[in-house]
Tab-separated table of C-alpha atoms in Angstrom:
chain	number	residue	atom	x	y	z
F	932	UNK	CA	-0.142	0.000	-0.019
F	933	UNK	CA	0.987	3.734	-0.750
F	934	UNK	CA	-0.147	5.575	2.407
F	935	UNK	CA	0.054	9.489	2.228
F	936	UNK	CA	-1.251	12.587	4.333
F	937	UNK	CA	-2.704	15.468	2.601
F	938	UNK	CA	-3.851	18.748	3.238
F	939	UNK	CA	-2.708	22.122	4.472
F	940	UNK	CA	0.197	21.950	7.381
F	941	UNK	CA	-0.758	20.737	10.383
F	942	UNK	CA	-4.136	19.906	9.215
F	943	UNK	CA	-3.577	16.688	7.020
F	944	UNK	CA	-6.150	14.213	6.695
F	945	UNK	CA	-4.859	10.344	6.174
F	946	UNK	CA	-5.182	8.537	2.710
F	947	UNK	CA	-3.709	6.039	0.419
F	948	UNK	CA	-3.096	5.700	-3.409
F	949	UNK	CA	-5.174	3.058	-5.290
F	950	UNK	CA	-3.831	1.171	-8.040
F	951	UNK	CA	-4.777	3.771	-10.649
F	952	UNK	CA	-3.398	6.325	-8.705
F	953	UNK	CA	-6.313	7.598	-7.131
F	954	UNK	CA	-5.958	9.437	-3.877
F	955	UNK	CA	-8.524	7.803	-1.435
F	956	UNK	CA	-9.640	9.370	1.981
F	957	UNK	CA	-9.080	7.013	4.833
F	958	UNK	CA	-10.286	9.452	7.834
F	959	UNK	CA	-13.342	7.091	8.374
F	960	UNK	CA	-11.245	4.410	9.573
F	961	UNK	CA	-8.057	5.986	11.186
F	962	UNK	CA	-7.396	9.364	12.656
F	963	UNK	CA	-3.735	9.480	11.129
F	964	UNK	CA	-1.282	8.002	8.994
F	965	UNK	CA	0.351	7.593	12.883
F	966	UNK	CA	1.271	5.480	15.860
F	967	UNK	CA	-1.628	2.921	15.943
F	968	UNK	CA	-2.598	3.266	12.734
F	969	UNK	CA	0.682	1.877	11.673
F	970	UNK	CA	0.630	-1.629	13.903
F	971	UNK	CA	0.455	-4.599	11.836
F	972	UNK	CA	-3.242	-5.427	12.608
F	973	UNK	CA	-4.268	-2.171	11.595
F	974	UNK	CA	-2.235	-2.114	8.178
F	975	UNK	CA	-3.419	-5.427	7.672
F	976	UNK	CA	-7.466	-4.029	8.326
F	977	UNK	CA	-6.464	-1.592	5.936
F	978	UNK	CA	-5.016	-3.601	3.386
F	979	UNK	CA	-7.985	-5.911	3.337
F	980	UNK	CA	-10.258	-2.883	2.273
F	981	UNK	CA	-11.795	-2.588	-1.186
F	982	UNK	CA	-10.216	0.837	-2.199
F	983	UNK	CA	-13.101	1.564	-4.640
F	984	UNK	CA	-15.587	1.799	-1.561
F	985	UNK	CA	-13.233	5.002	0.310
F	986	UNK	CA	-14.143	8.298	-1.075
F	987	UNK	CA	-11.842	9.774	-4.068
F	988	UNK	CA	-10.098	13.232	-3.164
F	989	UNK	CA	-10.781	15.803	-5.936
F	990	UNK	CA	-8.394	17.942	-6.995
F	991	UNK	CA	-4.440	17.822	-6.042
F	992	UNK	CA	-4.379	18.923	-2.909
F	993	UNK	CA	-0.831	19.100	-0.947
F	994	UNK	CA	1.011	16.459	0.518
F	995	UNK	CA	2.206	16.441	3.846
F	996	UNK	CA	4.770	14.328	5.489
F	997	UNK	CA	3.792	10.643	5.174
F	998	UNK	CA	3.773	9.688	8.909
F	999	UNK	CA	2.290	12.073	11.663
F	1000	UNK	CA	3.147	12.634	15.295
F	1001	UNK	CA	6.772	11.222	14.754
F	1002	UNK	CA	8.169	10.652	18.254
F	1003	UNK	CA	11.593	10.088	17.096
F	1004	UNK	CA	13.345	11.062	13.809
F	1005	UNK	CA	16.872	8.951	14.172
F	1006	UNK	CA	19.561	9.101	11.504
F	1007	UNK	CA	22.422	7.338	10.509
F	1008	UNK	CA	25.301	9.122	8.848
F	1009	UNK	CA	28.275	8.176	6.643
F	1010	UNK	CA	26.342	4.904	6.032
F	1011	UNK	CA	27.949	4.516	2.236
F	1012	UNK	CA	31.388	3.763	2.048
F	1013	UNK	CA	31.984	6.106	-0.778
F	1014	UNK	CA	30.287	8.932	0.886
F	1015	UNK	CA	32.185	8.585	4.016
F	1016	UNK	CA	35.268	9.211	1.634
F	1017	UNK	CA	33.771	12.421	0.003
F	1018	UNK	CA	33.687	13.746	3.291
F	1019	UNK	CA	37.065	12.840	4.589
F	1020	UNK	CA	35.885	10.722	7.318
F	1021	UNK	CA	36.778	7.288	8.597
F	1022	UNK	CA	34.530	4.508	7.403
F	1023	UNK	CA	32.560	3.671	11.162
F	1024	UNK	CA	32.844	0.776	12.742
F	1025	UNK	CA	29.577	0.873	14.262
F	1026	UNK	CA	26.347	3.260	12.852
F	1027	UNK	CA	26.886	6.757	13.801
F	1028	UNK	CA	23.558	7.830	15.277
F	1029	UNK	CA	22.122	11.740	15.652
F	1030	UNK	CA	18.696	12.708	15.878
F	1031	UNK	CA	16.953	15.494	13.869
F	1032	UNK	CA	13.958	17.486	15.745
F	1033	UNK	CA	10.656	16.478	14.637
F	1034	UNK	CA	9.829	20.186	14.140
F	1035	UNK	CA	11.959	20.207	10.947
F	1036	UNK	CA	9.837	17.806	9.367
F	1037	UNK	CA	7.613	19.145	6.315
F	1038	UNK	CA	5.634	17.507	3.260
F	1039	UNK	CA	7.796	16.259	0.243
F	1040	UNK	CA	7.160	19.261	-2.202
F	1041	UNK	CA	7.397	22.180	0.667
F	1042	UNK	CA	9.727	24.694	0.660
F	1043	UNK	CA	13.326	24.012	2.183
F	1044	UNK	CA	14.474	27.411	3.636
F	1045	UNK	CA	17.931	28.554	3.583
F	1046	UNK	CA	18.446	29.369	7.167
F	1047	UNK	CA	19.782	33.000	8.578
F	1048	UNK	CA	23.458	33.208	7.705
F	1049	UNK	CA	24.012	29.919	5.859
F	1050	UNK	CA	26.685	29.629	3.465
F	1051	UNK	CA	26.913	25.559	3.323
F	1052	UNK	CA	23.424	24.117	3.009
F	1053	UNK	CA	23.507	20.673	1.552
F	1054	UNK	CA	21.296	18.355	0.329
F	1055	UNK	CA	21.203	14.084	1.036
F	1056	UNK	CA	18.750	11.858	-0.622
F	1057	UNK	CA	17.732	8.649	1.990
F	1058	UNK	CA	15.974	5.701	2.234
F	1059	UNK	CA	13.842	6.331	5.687
F	1060	UNK	CA	12.607	2.918	7.654
F	1061	UNK	CA	8.905	3.839	9.071
F	1062	UNK	CA	8.473	1.560	12.458
F	1063	UNK	CA	5.461	-0.199	12.963
F	1064	UNK	CA	5.531	-2.186	16.105
F	1065	UNK	CA	7.473	-1.295	19.142
F	1066	UNK	CA	11.079	-2.416	19.348
F	1067	UNK	CA	13.419	-2.464	22.398
F	1068	UNK	CA	16.518	-4.623	22.456
F	1069	UNK	CA	15.643	-6.394	19.278
F	1070	UNK	CA	17.846	-8.692	17.168
F	1071	UNK	CA	18.632	-8.055	13.607
F	1072	UNK	CA	16.777	-11.358	12.733
F	1073	UNK	CA	13.695	-9.837	14.372
F	1074	UNK	CA	14.176	-6.330	12.356
F	1075	UNK	CA	11.404	-6.575	9.725
F	1076	UNK	CA	8.809	-7.507	11.879
F	1077	UNK	CA	9.033	-4.014	13.192
F	1078	UNK	CA	9.184	-2.306	10.077
F	1079	UNK	CA	5.766	-0.694	8.920
F	1080	UNK	CA	6.976	0.484	5.534
F	1081	UNK	CA	9.832	2.704	3.682
F	1082	UNK	CA	9.646	6.166	2.491
F	1083	UNK	CA	11.954	9.011	0.818
F	1084	UNK	CA	13.786	11.548	3.239
F	1085	UNK	CA	15.727	14.503	2.034
F	1086	UNK	CA	18.299	14.912	5.035
F	1087	UNK	CA	19.041	18.600	4.471
F	1088	UNK	CA	21.974	19.785	6.160
F	1089	UNK	CA	23.726	23.026	6.794
F	1090	UNK	CA	27.605	21.756	6.883
F	1091	UNK	CA	29.005	24.765	8.623
F	1092	UNK	CA	26.375	24.493	11.240
F	1093	UNK	CA	27.277	20.955	11.685
F	1094	UNK	CA	30.880	20.510	11.128
F	1095	UNK	CA	32.425	24.160	12.094
F	1096	UNK	CA	30.218	25.405	15.353
F	1097	UNK	CA	31.283	23.089	17.731
F	1098	UNK	CA	29.558	20.106	19.801
F	1099	UNK	CA	27.366	17.598	17.721
F	1100	UNK	CA	25.711	17.565	14.156
F	1101	UNK	CA	22.489	18.671	15.407
F	1102	UNK	CA	22.721	21.893	14.771
F	1103	UNK	CA	23.028	21.418	11.272
F	1104	UNK	CA	20.784	18.900	10.746
F	1105	UNK	CA	17.716	20.057	12.382
F	1106	UNK	CA	16.607	23.537	11.149
F	1107	UNK	CA	13.194	24.488	10.250
F	1108	UNK	CA	12.359	22.630	7.177
F	1109	UNK	CA	15.533	20.140	6.618
F	1110	UNK	CA	13.397	17.190	7.001
F	1111	UNK	CA	11.196	16.709	3.806
F	1112	UNK	CA	9.402	13.036	4.170
F	1113	UNK	CA	7.178	11.145	1.675
F	1114	UNK	CA	5.218	11.632	-0.735
F	1115	UNK	CA	4.153	8.215	0.569
F	1116	UNK	CA	4.651	5.574	3.292
F	1117	UNK	CA	4.916	2.332	0.997
F	1118	UNK	CA	4.517	-0.515	3.419
F	1119	UNK	CA	7.032	-3.186	3.594
F	1120	UNK	CA	5.234	-5.799	1.952
F	1121	UNK	CA	5.915	-3.911	-1.542
F	1122	UNK	CA	9.318	-3.528	-1.037
F	1123	UNK	CA	10.675	-7.045	-0.335
F	1124	UNK	CA	14.366	-5.888	-0.900
F	1125	UNK	CA	14.889	-2.729	0.823
F	1126	UNK	CA	18.542	-3.369	-0.200
F	1127	UNK	CA	18.359	-3.551	-3.978
F	1128	UNK	CA	16.810	0.443	-4.405
F	1129	UNK	CA	18.163	2.914	-6.883
F	1130	UNK	CA	18.027	6.519	-5.750
F	1131	UNK	CA	18.976	9.816	-6.909
F	1132	UNK	CA	18.999	13.453	-6.170
F	1133	UNK	CA	19.068	16.541	-8.996
F	1134	UNK	CA	19.447	20.193	-8.476
F	1135	UNK	CA	18.105	22.360	-11.016
F	1136	UNK	CA	17.908	19.505	-13.417
F	1137	UNK	CA	21.519	18.628	-12.768
F	1138	UNK	CA	22.250	14.945	-11.535
F	1139	UNK	CA	24.061	15.273	-8.094
F	1140	UNK	CA	23.796	11.864	-6.289
F	1141	UNK	CA	23.324	8.496	-8.156
F	1142	UNK	CA	23.453	5.448	-5.639
F	1143	UNK	CA	22.137	2.415	-4.362
F	1144	UNK	CA	21.020	0.996	-1.133
F	1145	UNK	CA	22.958	-2.162	-2.228
F	1146	UNK	CA	26.306	-0.292	-0.962
F	1147	UNK	CA	25.271	0.486	2.604
F	1148	UNK	CA	27.801	-0.341	5.091
F	1149	UNK	CA	24.923	-1.275	7.510
F	1150	UNK	CA	22.120	-2.786	5.878
F	1151	UNK	CA	18.262	-1.911	7.305
F	1152	UNK	CA	17.806	-5.106	9.812
F	1153	UNK	CA	21.455	-4.167	11.097
F	1154	UNK	CA	20.214	-0.667	11.935
F	1155	UNK	CA	16.907	-1.044	13.391
F	1156	UNK	CA	18.074	-3.671	15.748
F	1157	UNK	CA	21.006	-1.415	16.711
F	1158	UNK	CA	19.035	1.430	17.386
F	1159	UNK	CA	16.603	-0.471	19.347
F	1160	UNK	CA	19.666	-0.779	21.690
F	1161	UNK	CA	19.915	2.828	22.807
F	1162	UNK	CA	16.481	3.361	22.853
F	1163	UNK	CA	12.814	1.843	22.314
F	1164	UNK	CA	11.421	2.478	19.080
F	1165	UNK	CA	7.373	3.207	18.691
F	1166	UNK	CA	5.057	3.063	15.734
F	1167	UNK	CA	5.525	6.303	13.461
F	1168	UNK	CA	9.259	6.624	14.522
F	1169	UNK	CA	11.222	7.543	11.322
F	1170	UNK	CA	15.197	6.019	10.876
F	1171	UNK	CA	16.706	7.892	7.739
F	1172	UNK	CA	19.846	5.365	6.780
F	1173	UNK	CA	22.427	7.576	5.116
F	1174	UNK	CA	23.323	9.319	1.702
F	1175	UNK	CA	25.200	7.900	-1.080
F	1176	UNK	CA	28.139	10.002	-2.743
F	1177	UNK	CA	27.571	13.278	-4.586
F	1178	UNK	CA	26.589	15.391	-1.515
F	1179	UNK	CA	27.644	19.321	-2.466
F	1180	UNK	CA	30.211	19.065	0.504
F	1181	UNK	CA	32.316	16.404	-1.460
F	1182	UNK	CA	32.310	18.506	-4.671
F	1183	UNK	CA	35.525	20.041	-5.530
F	1184	UNK	CA	35.055	22.666	-4.911
F	1185	UNK	CA	32.444	22.046	-3.042
F	1186	UNK	CA	28.678	23.495	-4.235
F	1187	UNK	CA	25.976	24.516	-1.754
F	1188	UNK	CA	22.165	25.385	-1.996
F	1189	UNK	CA	21.124	29.057	-2.456
F	1190	UNK	CA	17.566	30.437	-2.772
F	1191	UNK	CA	15.409	29.867	-5.732
F	1192	UNK	CA	16.850	26.666	-6.437
F	1193	UNK	CA	14.968	23.355	-7.154
F	1194	UNK	CA	15.676	19.977	-5.692
F	1195	UNK	CA	14.359	16.765	-6.983
F	1196	UNK	CA	15.145	13.273	-5.400
F	1197	UNK	CA	13.752	9.504	-5.281
F	1198	UNK	CA	14.275	6.294	-4.053
F	1199	UNK	CA	12.920	3.212	-6.196
F	1200	UNK	CA	9.325	2.394	-5.721
F	1201	UNK	CA	8.707	5.339	-2.945
F	1202	UNK	CA	7.854	8.230	-4.903
F	1203	UNK	CA	9.577	11.634	-6.110
F	1204	UNK	CA	9.749	14.689	-3.838
F	1205	UNK	CA	10.158	18.383	-5.205
F	1206	UNK	CA	11.427	21.503	-3.419
F	1207	UNK	CA	12.034	24.752	-3.863
F	1208	UNK	CA	14.925	26.653	-1.803
F	1209	UNK	CA	13.751	29.935	-0.320
F	1210	UNK	CA	15.352	32.421	2.320
F	1211	UNK	CA	14.096	32.075	5.563
F	1212	UNK	CA	12.106	34.693	6.734
């Protein structure tokens, strides 16, 4: 299934895309694509519905982030060997974890703000994992039973704030609008092998990133199990899994975003995002 949230920011409604690409309203059955709606039993109930019985949504409403009420937005850094090399950082022996604040989450096609004073705002196409069942101290062999599905994430990053301002990475990762998520939450049954997904990102029509989840250092089961050793995971939590090479930081010379540009990005089977960059107000 392709689950979506649509409508004005902060007032999104739950929906799904049927096989013909028609947006259908799910609000009579779940209050949001969030929390308990992502439990295995609830997803099974939605999957058993005939989409034709759900009201079609007219027009082309804004798409919000495909998951609502996200409790944790966990990120894995330097998870592609060639990206670590282009960033001039050692290959990690364990997953590098950091958190993005949930306040940075926006829809897949919303504007991305270049923060005040920013000179090094960068792009990162990533595979996002959406948790569907609580996970704490689990083994990698059990990880997939805790995954509701997958989505596209743009882990927008301000490199000067991340790397040159002291402390942890968080201050360069959590600016408002730095977490476009969606357009769809594609349930795990439609993505049989998350380690075989091509991905790409363009800026103003120029291809900047071309990669595949095949080259991840730590795979999806390892990541979910690893994170669960440090924090309990709940339905609706998002884990984003690192980016392939081609970020602005790694170019020679580096190239960064400025207001008035357009990013387009995608992961196979998970839809396309498109954001316009604007100056923060």
